[in-house]
CSV table of C-alpha atoms and ligand atoms in Angstrom, one decimal:
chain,number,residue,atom,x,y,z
A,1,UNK,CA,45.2,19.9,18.8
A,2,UNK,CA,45.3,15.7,18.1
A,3,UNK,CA,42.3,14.2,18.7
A,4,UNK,CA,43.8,10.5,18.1
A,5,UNK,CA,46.4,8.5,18.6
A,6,UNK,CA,49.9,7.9,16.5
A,7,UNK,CA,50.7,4.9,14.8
A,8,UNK,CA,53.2,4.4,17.5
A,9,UNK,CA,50.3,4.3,20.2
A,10,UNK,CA,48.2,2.5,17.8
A,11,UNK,CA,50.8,-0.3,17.9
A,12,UNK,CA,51.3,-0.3,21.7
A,13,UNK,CA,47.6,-0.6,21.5
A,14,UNK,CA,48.3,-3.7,19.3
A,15,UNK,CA,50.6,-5.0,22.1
A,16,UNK,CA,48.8,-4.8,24.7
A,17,UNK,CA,45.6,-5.8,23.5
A,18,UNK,CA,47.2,-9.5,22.1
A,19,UNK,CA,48.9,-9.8,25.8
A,20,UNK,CA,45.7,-9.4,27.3
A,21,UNK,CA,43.6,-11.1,25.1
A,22,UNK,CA,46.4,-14.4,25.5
A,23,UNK,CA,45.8,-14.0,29.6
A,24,UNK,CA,42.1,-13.7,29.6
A,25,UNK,CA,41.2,-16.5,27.2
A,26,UNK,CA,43.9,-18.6,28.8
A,27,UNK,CA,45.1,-19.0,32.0
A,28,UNK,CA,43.3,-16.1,33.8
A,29,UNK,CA,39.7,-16.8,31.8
A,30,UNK,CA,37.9,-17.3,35.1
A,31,UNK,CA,38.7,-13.2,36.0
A,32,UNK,CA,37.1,-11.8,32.5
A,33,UNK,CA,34.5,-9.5,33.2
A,34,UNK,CA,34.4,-9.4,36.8
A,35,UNK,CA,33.9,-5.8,37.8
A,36,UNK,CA,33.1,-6.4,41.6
A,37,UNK,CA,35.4,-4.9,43.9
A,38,UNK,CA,35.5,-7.7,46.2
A,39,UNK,CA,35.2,-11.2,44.3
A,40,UNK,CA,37.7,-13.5,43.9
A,41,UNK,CA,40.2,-11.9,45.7
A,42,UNK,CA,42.8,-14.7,45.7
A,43,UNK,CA,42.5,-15.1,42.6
A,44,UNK,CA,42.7,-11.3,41.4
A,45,UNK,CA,45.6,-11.0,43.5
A,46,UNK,CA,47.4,-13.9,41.3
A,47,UNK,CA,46.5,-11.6,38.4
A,48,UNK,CA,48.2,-8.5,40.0
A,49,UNK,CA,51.4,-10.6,39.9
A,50,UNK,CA,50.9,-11.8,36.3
A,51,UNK,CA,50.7,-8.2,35.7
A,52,UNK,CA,53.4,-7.7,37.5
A,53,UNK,CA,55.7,-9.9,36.0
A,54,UNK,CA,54.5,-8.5,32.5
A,55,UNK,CA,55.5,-5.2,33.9
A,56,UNK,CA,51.7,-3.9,33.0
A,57,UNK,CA,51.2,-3.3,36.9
A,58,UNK,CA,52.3,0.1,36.4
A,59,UNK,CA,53.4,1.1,33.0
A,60,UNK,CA,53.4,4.8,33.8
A,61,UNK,CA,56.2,4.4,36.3
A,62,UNK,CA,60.0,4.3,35.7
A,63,UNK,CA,61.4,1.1,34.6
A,64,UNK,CA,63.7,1.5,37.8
A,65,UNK,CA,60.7,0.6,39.8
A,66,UNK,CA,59.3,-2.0,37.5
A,67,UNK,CA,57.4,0.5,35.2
A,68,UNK,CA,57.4,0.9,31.3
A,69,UNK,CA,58.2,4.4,31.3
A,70,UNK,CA,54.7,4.8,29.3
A,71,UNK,CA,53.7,8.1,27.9
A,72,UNK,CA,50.0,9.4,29.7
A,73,UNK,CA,48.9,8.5,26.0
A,74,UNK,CA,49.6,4.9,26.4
A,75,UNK,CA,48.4,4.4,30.2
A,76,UNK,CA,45.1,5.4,28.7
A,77,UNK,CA,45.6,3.0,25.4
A,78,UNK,CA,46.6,0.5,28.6
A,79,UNK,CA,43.6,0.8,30.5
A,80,UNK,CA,40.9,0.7,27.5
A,81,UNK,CA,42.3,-2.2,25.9
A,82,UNK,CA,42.4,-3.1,29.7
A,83,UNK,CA,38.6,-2.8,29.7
A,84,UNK,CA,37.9,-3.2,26.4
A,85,UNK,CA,39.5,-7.1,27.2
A,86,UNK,CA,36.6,-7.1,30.1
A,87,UNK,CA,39.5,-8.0,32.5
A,88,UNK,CA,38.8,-8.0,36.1
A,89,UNK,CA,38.5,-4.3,38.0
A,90,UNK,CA,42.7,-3.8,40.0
A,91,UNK,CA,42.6,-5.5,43.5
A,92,UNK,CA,45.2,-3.0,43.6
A,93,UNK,CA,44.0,-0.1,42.6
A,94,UNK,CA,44.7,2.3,45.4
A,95,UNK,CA,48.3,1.0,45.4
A,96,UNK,CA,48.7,1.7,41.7
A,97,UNK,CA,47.0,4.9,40.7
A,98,UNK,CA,47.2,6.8,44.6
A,99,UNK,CA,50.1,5.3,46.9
A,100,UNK,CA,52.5,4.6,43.9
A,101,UNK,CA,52.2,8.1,42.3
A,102,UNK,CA,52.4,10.0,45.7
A,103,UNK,CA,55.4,8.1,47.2
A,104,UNK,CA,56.9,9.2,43.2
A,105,UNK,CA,56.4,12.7,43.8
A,106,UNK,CA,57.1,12.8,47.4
A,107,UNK,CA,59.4,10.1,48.4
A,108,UNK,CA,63.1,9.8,49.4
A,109,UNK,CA,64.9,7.5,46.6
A,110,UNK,CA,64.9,5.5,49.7
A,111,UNK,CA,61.3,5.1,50.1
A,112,UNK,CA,60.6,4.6,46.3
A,113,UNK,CA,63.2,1.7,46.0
A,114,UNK,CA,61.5,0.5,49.1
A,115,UNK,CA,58.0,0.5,48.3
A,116,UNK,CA,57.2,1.0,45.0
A,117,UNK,CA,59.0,-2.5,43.1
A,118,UNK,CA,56.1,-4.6,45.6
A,119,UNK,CA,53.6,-2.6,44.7
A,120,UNK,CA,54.9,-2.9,40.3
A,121,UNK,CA,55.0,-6.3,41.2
A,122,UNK,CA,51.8,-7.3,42.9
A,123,UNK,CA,53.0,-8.1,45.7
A,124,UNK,CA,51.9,-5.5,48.2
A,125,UNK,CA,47.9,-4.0,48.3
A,126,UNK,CA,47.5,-0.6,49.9
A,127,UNK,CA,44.0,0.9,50.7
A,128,UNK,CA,43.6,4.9,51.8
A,129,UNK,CA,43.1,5.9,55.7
A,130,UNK,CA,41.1,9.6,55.1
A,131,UNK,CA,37.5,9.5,55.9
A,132,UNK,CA,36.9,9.2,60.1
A,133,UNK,CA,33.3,9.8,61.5
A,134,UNK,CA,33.6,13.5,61.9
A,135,UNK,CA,36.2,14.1,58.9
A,136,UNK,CA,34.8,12.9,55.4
A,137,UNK,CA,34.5,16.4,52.9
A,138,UNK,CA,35.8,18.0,56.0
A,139,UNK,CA,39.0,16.5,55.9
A,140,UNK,CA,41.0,18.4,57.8
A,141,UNK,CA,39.2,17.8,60.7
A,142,UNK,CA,41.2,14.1,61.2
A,143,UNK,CA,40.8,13.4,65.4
A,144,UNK,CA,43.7,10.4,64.7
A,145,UNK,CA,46.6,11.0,66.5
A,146,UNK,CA,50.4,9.7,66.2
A,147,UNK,CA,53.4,10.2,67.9
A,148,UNK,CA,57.2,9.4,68.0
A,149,UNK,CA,58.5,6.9,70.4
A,150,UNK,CA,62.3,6.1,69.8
A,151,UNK,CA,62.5,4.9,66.1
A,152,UNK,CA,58.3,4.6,65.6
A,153,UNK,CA,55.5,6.6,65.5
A,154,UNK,CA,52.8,4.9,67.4
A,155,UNK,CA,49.0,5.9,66.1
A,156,UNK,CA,45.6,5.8,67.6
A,157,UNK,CA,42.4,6.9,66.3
A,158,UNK,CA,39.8,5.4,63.9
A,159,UNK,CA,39.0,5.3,60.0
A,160,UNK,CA,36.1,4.4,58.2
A,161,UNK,CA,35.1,3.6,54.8
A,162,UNK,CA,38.7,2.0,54.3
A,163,UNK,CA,38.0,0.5,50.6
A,164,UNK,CA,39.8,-3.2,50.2
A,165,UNK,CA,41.7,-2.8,53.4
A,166,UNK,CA,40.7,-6.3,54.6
A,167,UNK,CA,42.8,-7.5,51.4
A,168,UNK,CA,45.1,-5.2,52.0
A,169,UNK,CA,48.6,-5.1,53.2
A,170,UNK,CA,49.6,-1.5,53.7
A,171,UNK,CA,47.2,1.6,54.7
A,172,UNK,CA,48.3,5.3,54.5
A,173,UNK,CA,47.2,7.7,57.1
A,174,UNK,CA,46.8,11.1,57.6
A,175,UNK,CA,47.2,11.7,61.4
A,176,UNK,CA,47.1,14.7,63.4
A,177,UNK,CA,51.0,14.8,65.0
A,178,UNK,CA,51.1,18.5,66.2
A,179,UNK,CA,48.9,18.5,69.8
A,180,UNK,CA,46.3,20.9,69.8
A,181,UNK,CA,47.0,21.8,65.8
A,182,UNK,CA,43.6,22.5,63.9
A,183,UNK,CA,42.4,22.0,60.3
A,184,UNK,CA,45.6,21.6,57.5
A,185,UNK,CA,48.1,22.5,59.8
A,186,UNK,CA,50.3,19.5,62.2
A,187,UNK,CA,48.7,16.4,60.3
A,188,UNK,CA,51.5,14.0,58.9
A,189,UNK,CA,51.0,11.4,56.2
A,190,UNK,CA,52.0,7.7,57.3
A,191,UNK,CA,52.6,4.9,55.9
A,192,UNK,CA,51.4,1.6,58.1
A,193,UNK,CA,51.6,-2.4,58.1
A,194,UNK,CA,48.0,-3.4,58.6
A,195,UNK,CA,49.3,-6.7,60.0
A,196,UNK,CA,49.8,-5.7,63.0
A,197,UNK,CA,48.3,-6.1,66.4
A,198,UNK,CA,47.8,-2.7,66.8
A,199,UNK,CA,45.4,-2.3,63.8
A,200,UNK,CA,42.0,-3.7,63.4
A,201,UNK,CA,39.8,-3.7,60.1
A,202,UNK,CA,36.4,-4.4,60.5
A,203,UNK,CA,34.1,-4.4,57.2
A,204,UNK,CA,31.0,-2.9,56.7
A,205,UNK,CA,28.4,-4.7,55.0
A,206,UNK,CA,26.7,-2.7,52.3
A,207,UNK,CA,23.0,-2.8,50.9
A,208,UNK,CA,25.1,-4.8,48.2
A,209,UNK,CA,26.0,-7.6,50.0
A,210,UNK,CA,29.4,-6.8,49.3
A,211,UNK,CA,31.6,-5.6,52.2
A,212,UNK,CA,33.7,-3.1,50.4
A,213,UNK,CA,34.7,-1.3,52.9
A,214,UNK,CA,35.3,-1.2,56.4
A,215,UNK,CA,36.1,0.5,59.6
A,216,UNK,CA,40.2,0.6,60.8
A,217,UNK,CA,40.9,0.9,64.4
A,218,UNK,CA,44.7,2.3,65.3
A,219,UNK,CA,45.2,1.0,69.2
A,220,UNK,CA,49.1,1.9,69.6
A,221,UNK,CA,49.9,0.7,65.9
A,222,UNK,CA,53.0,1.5,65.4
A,223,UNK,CA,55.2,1.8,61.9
A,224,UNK,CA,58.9,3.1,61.7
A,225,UNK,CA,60.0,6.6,61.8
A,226,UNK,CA,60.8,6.5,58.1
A,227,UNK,CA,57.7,5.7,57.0
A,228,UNK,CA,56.4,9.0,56.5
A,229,UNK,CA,56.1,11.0,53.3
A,230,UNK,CA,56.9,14.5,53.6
A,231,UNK,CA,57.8,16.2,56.7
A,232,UNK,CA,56.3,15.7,59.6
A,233,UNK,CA,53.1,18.7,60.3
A,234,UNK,CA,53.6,18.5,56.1
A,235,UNK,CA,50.8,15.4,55.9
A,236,UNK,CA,48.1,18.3,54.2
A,237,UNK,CA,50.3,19.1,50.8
A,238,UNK,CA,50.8,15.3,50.1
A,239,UNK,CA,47.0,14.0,51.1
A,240,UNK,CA,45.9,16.5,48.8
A,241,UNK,CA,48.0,15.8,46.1
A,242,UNK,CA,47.3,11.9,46.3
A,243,UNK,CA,43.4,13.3,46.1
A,244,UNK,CA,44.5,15.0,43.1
A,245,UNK,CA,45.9,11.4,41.5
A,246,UNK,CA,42.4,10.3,42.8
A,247,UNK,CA,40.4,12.3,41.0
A,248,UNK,CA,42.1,13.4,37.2
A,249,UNK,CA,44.9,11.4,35.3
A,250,UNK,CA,44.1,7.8,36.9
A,251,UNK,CA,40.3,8.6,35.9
A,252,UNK,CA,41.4,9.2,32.1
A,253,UNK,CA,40.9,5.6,30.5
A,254,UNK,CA,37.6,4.4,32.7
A,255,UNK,CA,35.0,5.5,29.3
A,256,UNK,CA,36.1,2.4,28.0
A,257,UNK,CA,34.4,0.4,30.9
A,258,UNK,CA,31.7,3.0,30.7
A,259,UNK,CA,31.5,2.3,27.0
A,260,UNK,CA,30.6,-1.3,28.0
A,261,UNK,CA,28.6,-0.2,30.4
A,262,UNK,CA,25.9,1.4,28.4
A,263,UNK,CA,26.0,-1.0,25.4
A,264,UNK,CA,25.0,-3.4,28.3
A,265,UNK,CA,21.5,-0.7,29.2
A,266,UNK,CA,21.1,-0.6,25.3
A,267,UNK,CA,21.1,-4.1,24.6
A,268,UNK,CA,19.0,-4.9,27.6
A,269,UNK,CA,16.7,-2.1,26.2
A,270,UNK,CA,16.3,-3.6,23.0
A,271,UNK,CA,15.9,-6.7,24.4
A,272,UNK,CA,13.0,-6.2,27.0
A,273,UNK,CA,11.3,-3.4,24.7
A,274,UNK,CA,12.1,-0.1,26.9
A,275,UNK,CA,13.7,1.2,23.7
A,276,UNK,CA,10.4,1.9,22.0
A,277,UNK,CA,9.6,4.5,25.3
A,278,UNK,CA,10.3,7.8,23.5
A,279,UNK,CA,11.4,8.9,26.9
A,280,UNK,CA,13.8,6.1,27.6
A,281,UNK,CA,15.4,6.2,24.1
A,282,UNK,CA,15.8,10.3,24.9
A,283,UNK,CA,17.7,9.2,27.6
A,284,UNK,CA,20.2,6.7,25.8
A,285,UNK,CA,20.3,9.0,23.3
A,286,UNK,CA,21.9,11.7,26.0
A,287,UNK,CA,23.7,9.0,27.5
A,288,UNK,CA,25.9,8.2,24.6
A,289,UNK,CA,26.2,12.3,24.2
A,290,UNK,CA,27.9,12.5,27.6
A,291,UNK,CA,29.9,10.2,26.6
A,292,UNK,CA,31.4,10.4,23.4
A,293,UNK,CA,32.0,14.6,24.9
A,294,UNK,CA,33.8,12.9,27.8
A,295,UNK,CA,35.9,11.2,24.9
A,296,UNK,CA,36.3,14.4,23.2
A,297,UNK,CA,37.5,16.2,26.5
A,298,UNK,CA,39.8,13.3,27.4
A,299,UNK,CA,41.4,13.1,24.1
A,300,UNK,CA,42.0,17.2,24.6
A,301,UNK,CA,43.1,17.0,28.2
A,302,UNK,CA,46.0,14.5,26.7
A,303,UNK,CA,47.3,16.8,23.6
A,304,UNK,CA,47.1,19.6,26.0
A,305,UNK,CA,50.9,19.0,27.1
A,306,UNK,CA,50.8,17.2,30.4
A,307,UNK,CA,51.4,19.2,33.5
A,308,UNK,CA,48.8,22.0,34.3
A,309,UNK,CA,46.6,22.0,31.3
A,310,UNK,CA,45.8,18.6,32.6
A,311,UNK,CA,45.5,19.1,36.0
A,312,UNK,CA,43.2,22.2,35.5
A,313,UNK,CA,40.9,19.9,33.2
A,314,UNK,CA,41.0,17.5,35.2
A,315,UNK,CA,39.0,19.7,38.4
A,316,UNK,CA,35.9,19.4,36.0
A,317,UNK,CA,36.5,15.9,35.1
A,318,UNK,CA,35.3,14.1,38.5
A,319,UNK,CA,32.6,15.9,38.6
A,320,UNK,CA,31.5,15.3,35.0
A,321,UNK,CA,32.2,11.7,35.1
A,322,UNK,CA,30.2,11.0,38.4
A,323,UNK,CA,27.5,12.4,37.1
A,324,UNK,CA,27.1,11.1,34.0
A,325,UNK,CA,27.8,7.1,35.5
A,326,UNK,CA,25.1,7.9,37.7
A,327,UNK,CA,22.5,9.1,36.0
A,328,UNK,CA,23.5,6.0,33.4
A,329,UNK,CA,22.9,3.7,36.7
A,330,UNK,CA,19.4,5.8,37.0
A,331,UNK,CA,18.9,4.7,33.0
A,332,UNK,CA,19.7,1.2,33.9
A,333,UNK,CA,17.4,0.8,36.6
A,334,UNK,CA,14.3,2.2,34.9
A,335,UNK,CA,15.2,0.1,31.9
A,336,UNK,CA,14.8,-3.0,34.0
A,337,UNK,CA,11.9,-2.1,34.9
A,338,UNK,CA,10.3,-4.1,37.9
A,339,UNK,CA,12.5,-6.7,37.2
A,340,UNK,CA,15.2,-4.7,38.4
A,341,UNK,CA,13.9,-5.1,42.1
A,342,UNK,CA,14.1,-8.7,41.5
A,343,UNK,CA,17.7,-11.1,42.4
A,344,UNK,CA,18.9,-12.9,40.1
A,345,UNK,CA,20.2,-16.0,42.3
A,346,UNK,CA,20.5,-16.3,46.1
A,347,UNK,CA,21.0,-13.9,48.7
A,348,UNK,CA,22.0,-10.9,47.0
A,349,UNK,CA,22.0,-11.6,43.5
A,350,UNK,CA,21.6,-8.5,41.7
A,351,UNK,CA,22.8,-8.3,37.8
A,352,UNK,CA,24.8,-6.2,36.0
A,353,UNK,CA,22.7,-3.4,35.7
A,354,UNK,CA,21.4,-3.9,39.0
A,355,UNK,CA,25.1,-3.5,40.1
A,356,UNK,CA,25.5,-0.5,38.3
A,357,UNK,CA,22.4,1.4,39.7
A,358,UNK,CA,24.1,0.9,43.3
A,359,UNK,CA,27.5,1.1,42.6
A,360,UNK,CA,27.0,4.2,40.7
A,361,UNK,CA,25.2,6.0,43.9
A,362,UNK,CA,28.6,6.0,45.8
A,363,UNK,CA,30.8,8.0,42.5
A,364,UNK,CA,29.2,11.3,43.3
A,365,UNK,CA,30.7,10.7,46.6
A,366,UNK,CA,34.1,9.3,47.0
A,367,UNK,CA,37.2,11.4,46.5
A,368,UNK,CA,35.3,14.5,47.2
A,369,UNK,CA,32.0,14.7,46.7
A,370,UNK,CA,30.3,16.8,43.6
A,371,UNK,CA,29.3,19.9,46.4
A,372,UNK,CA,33.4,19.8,47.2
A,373,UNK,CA,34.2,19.5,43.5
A,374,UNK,CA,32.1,22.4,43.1
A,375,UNK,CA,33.7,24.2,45.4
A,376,UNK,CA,37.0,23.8,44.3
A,377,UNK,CA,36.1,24.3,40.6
A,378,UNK,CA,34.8,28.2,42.3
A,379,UNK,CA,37.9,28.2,44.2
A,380,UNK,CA,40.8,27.2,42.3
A,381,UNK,CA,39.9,27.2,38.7
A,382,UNK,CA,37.4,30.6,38.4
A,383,UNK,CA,39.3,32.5,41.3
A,384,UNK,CA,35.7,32.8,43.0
A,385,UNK,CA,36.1,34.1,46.9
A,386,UNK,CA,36.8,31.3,49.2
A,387,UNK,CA,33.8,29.4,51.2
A,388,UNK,CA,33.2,30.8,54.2
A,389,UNK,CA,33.8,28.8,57.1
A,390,UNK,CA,32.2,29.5,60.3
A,391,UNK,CA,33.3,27.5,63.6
A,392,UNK,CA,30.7,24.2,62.5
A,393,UNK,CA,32.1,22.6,65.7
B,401,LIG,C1,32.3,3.7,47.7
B,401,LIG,C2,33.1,4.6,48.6
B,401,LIG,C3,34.5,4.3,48.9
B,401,LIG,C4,35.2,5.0,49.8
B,401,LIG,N1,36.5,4.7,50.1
B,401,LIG,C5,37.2,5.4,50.9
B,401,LIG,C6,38.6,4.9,51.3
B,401,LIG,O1,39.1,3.9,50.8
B,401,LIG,N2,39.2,5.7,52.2
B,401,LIG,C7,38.7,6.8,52.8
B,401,LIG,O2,39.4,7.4,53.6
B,401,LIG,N3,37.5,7.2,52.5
B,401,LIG,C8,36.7,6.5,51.6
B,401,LIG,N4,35.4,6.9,51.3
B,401,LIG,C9,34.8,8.0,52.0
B,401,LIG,C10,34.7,9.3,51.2
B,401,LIG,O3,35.9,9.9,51.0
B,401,LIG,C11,33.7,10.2,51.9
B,401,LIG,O4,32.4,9.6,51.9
B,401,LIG,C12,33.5,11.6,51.3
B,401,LIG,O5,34.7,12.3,51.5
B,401,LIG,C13,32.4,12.4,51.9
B,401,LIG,O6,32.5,12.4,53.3
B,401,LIG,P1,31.3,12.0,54.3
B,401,LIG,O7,30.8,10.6,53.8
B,401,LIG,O8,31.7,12.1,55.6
B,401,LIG,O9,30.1,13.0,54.0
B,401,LIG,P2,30.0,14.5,54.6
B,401,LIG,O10,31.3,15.2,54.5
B,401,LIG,O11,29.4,14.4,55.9
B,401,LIG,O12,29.0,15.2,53.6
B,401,LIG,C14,27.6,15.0,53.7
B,401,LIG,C15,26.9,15.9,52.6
B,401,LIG,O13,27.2,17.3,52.9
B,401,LIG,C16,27.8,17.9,51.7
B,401,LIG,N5,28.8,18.9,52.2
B,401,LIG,C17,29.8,18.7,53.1
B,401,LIG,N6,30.6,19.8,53.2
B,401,LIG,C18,30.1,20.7,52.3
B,401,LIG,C19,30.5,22.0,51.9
B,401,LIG,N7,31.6,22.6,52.5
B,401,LIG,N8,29.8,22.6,50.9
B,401,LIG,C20,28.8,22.0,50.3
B,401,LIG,N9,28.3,20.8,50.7
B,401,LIG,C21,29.0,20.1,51.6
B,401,LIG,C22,28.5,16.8,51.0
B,401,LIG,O14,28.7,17.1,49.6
B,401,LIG,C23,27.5,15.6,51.2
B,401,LIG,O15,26.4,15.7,50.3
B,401,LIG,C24,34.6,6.2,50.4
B,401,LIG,C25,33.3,6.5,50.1
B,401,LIG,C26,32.6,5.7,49.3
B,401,LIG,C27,31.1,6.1,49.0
């Protein structure tokens, strides 16, 4: 086993941290250290193209489709120099670590020439059309409907919690396109223009004061017929292999921001006394435990030879990475103290550790909730009897 990196990786490292650094003390200064999902989007979108153009969009991706080719090594090297730099959190994210690696694996060449080069190159957001009212950890229960009408499908239903989609251009969708199919079966997986008149995003103001996320009305949207990925009534296999980009490899790199994340509740610690509480320093103590092990298991997952060994490590990893970013969150907040209920500025001004107490609430949740990681951890990694599932209606 390798627990480090080559001198190879250590110069890519090299590389990309002088590129960075250039962009982030020069012309893209105003972006550094801006870990909100929503500010400055304009801006942040200029900084996708930079990225673009740099090809550091998507360096994991063939350099047919404006990729580096990188080794998983080096997307990880990427993405903590990437945080290490404090540069601003990927108004592209979804694009980048779930549309981009799903069209890969389940694309036509005609679809990745298509839609992946935008996407490399900054130019086209996507956001993720899962959750509806009724079908959140219970995916499979999706009520929205589409249908094929000459050369489109034409969709109608609702989504909600649609991260970024007001910034976004593109949405995938899973949509049920077999009538009267149930659960995994006859759902498709479709790729939509949200500028459209046939789709509405509404956001949804959070306790934050940041609208994150919103809901996305389908009223006879309509995309082409060769927007789909996979076969149609196939939509199941590829929404849950996109949830399985979501949830390991892509996740890899974040300890870096995590890293910063705690020096940020120990210096605040330090600074405002909390440190001397025996309790309190027990609990940073713990805190850096968790994760210099997630270090450890990361650094194992990549020497483990790609492929399986990573995808089976990666079933704990959500789990074990939500947990620990929210009981940090926890940390923060009872650091502050009292003045943790207090803004910092007008409106909702919270600081940085405020931030990350409410931020952190929501990573035990998205892209499968710990209960559904457990379950899947009994299921597919211990061979454990499936849930039962009675008719919850
Ligand atoms: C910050 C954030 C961003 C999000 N972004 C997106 C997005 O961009 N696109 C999108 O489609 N969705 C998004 N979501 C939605 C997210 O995928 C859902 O919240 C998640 O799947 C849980 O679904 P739910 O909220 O409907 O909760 P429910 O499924 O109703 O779950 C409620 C509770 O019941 C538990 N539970 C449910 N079923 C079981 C079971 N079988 N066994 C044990 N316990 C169970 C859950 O663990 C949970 O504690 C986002 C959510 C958050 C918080």
């Amino acid at each position: 086993m390798k627990l480090g990196f080559s001198p190879e990786e250590e110069a890519f490292r090299a590389e990309a941290a002088a590129w960075l650094q250039g962009e982030l003390s020069g012309p893209f200064a105003d972006l550094r250290g801006i870990t909100s999902l929503t500010a400055a989007p304009d801006r942040r979108r200029e900084w996708e193209r930079r990225l673009g153009a740099a090809r550091w969009g998507c360096i994991g991706w063939p350099e047919a489709y404006g990729g580096r080719n990188a080794t998983l090594a080096e997307q990880v090297i990427f993405a903590e120099e990437y945080a290490r730099a404090g540069a601003p959190s990927r108004l592209n994210h979804i694009g980048v670590e779930l549309a981009g690696p799903t069209i890969l694996a389940f694309g036509s060449d005609e679809q990745k020439a298509r839609l992946l080069p935008p996407i490399a190159r900054g130019e086209q957001l996507w956001c993720q059309g899962y959750s509806e009212t009724n079908a959140g950890s219970d995916l499979a229960n999706v009520r929205t409907r589409a249908w094929r009408e000459g050369e489109d499908w034409v969709i109608e239903g609702q989504k909600v919690w649609t991260s970024l989609a007001q910034f976004s251009d593109w949405i995938f969708v899973v949509a049920r396109t077999e009538p009267g199919s149930k659960g995994p079966k006859g759902l498709s997986f479709l790729l939509v223009k949200i500028d459209q008149p046939g789709v509405t995003v509404r956001p949804i103001r959070q306790i934050t004061g940041d609208a994150e996320f919103n809901e996305t009305f389908f009223d006879g949207a309509r995309t082409d017929a060769a927007n789909i990925l996979g076969e149609p009534g196939q939509g199941w296999q590829v929404a849950m292999a996109l949830l399985g980009f979501e949830r390991g490899v892509s996740t890899l790199a974040q300890q870096m921001g995590f890293r910063n994340e705690l020096d940020a509740v120990i210096r605040a610690a330090k600074a405002n006394g909390a440190a001397r509480d025996p309790l309190i320093r027990q609990r940073i103590a713990k805190a850096e435990i968790g994760l210099r092990l997630m270090r450890y298991g990361a650094l194992r997952m990549l020497s483990g030879g790609g492929g399986g060994a990573v995808e089976a490590a990666a079933l704990t990893y959500k789990i074990q990475w939500a947990s620990w970013r929210r009981s940090l969150g926890e940390l923060a907040i009872d650091v502050l103290g009292i003045a943790g209920e207090i803004g910092e500025g007008p409106g909702y001004g919270f600081g940085e550790l405020s931030t990350l107490f409410l931020y952190s609430r929501a990573d035990t949740i998205y892209g499968g909730t710990n209960q559904i990681q457990r379950n899947i951890i009994a299921e597919r990694a211990l061979g454990l009897p499936r849930e039962p599932r009675g008719d919850i209606g």
